[in-house]
Amino acid sequence: MESANQTYAGFVSLVKWGTIASVVLAAIVVLLISS
């Protein structure tokens, strides 16, 4: 069960960073399109 908790924590951090990266990428694309 310990390894499952570590996997879940890694998954959560991956989703968190993925979301941040997506937001940043979307903002850059919007800036490029609007300029």
Short mmCIF file of C-alpha atoms in Angstrom, two decimals:
data_model
loop_
_atom_site.label_atom_id
_atom_site.label_comp_id
_atom_site.label_asym_id
_atom_site.label_seq_id
_atom_site.Cartn_x
_atom_site.Cartn_y
_atom_site.Cartn_z
CA MET A 1 0.00 0.00 0.00
CA GLU A 2 2.99 2.29 0.60
CA SER A 3 4.02 2.13 -3.06
CA ALA A 4 0.44 2.89 -4.11
CA ASN A 5 0.47 6.05 -2.02
CA GLN A 6 3.76 7.13 -3.61
CA THR A 7 2.36 6.45 -7.07
CA TYR A 8 -0.76 8.48 -6.26
CA ALA A 9 1.34 11.38 -4.94
CA GLY A 10 3.45 11.29 -8.10
CA PHE A 11 0.30 11.23 -10.23
CA VAL A 12 -1.19 14.20 -8.39
CA SER A 13 1.99 16.25 -8.79
CA LEU A 14 2.14 15.27 -12.47
CA VAL A 15 -1.44 16.46 -13.02
CA LYS A 16 -0.71 19.65 -11.08
CA TRP A 17 2.37 20.49 -13.16
CA GLY A 18 0.57 19.43 -16.34
CA THR A 19 -2.26 21.83 -15.56
CA ILE A 20 0.17 24.67 -14.85
CA ALA A 21 2.05 23.95 -18.08
CA SER A 22 -1.21 23.90 -20.06
CA VAL A 23 -2.31 27.25 -18.62
CA VAL A 24 1.06 28.84 -19.37
CA LEU A 25 1.09 27.40 -22.87
CA ALA A 26 -2.47 28.60 -23.52
CA ALA A 27 -1.56 32.10 -22.31
CA ILE A 28 1.45 32.22 -24.66
CA VAL A 29 -0.67 31.07 -27.61
CA VAL A 30 -3.33 33.69 -26.86
CA LEU A 31 -0.67 36.41 -26.65
CA LEU A 32 0.84 35.28 -29.96
CA ILE A 33 -2.54 35.24 -31.69
CA SER A 34 -3.67 38.60 -30.32
CA SER A 35 -0.43 40.42 -31.10
#
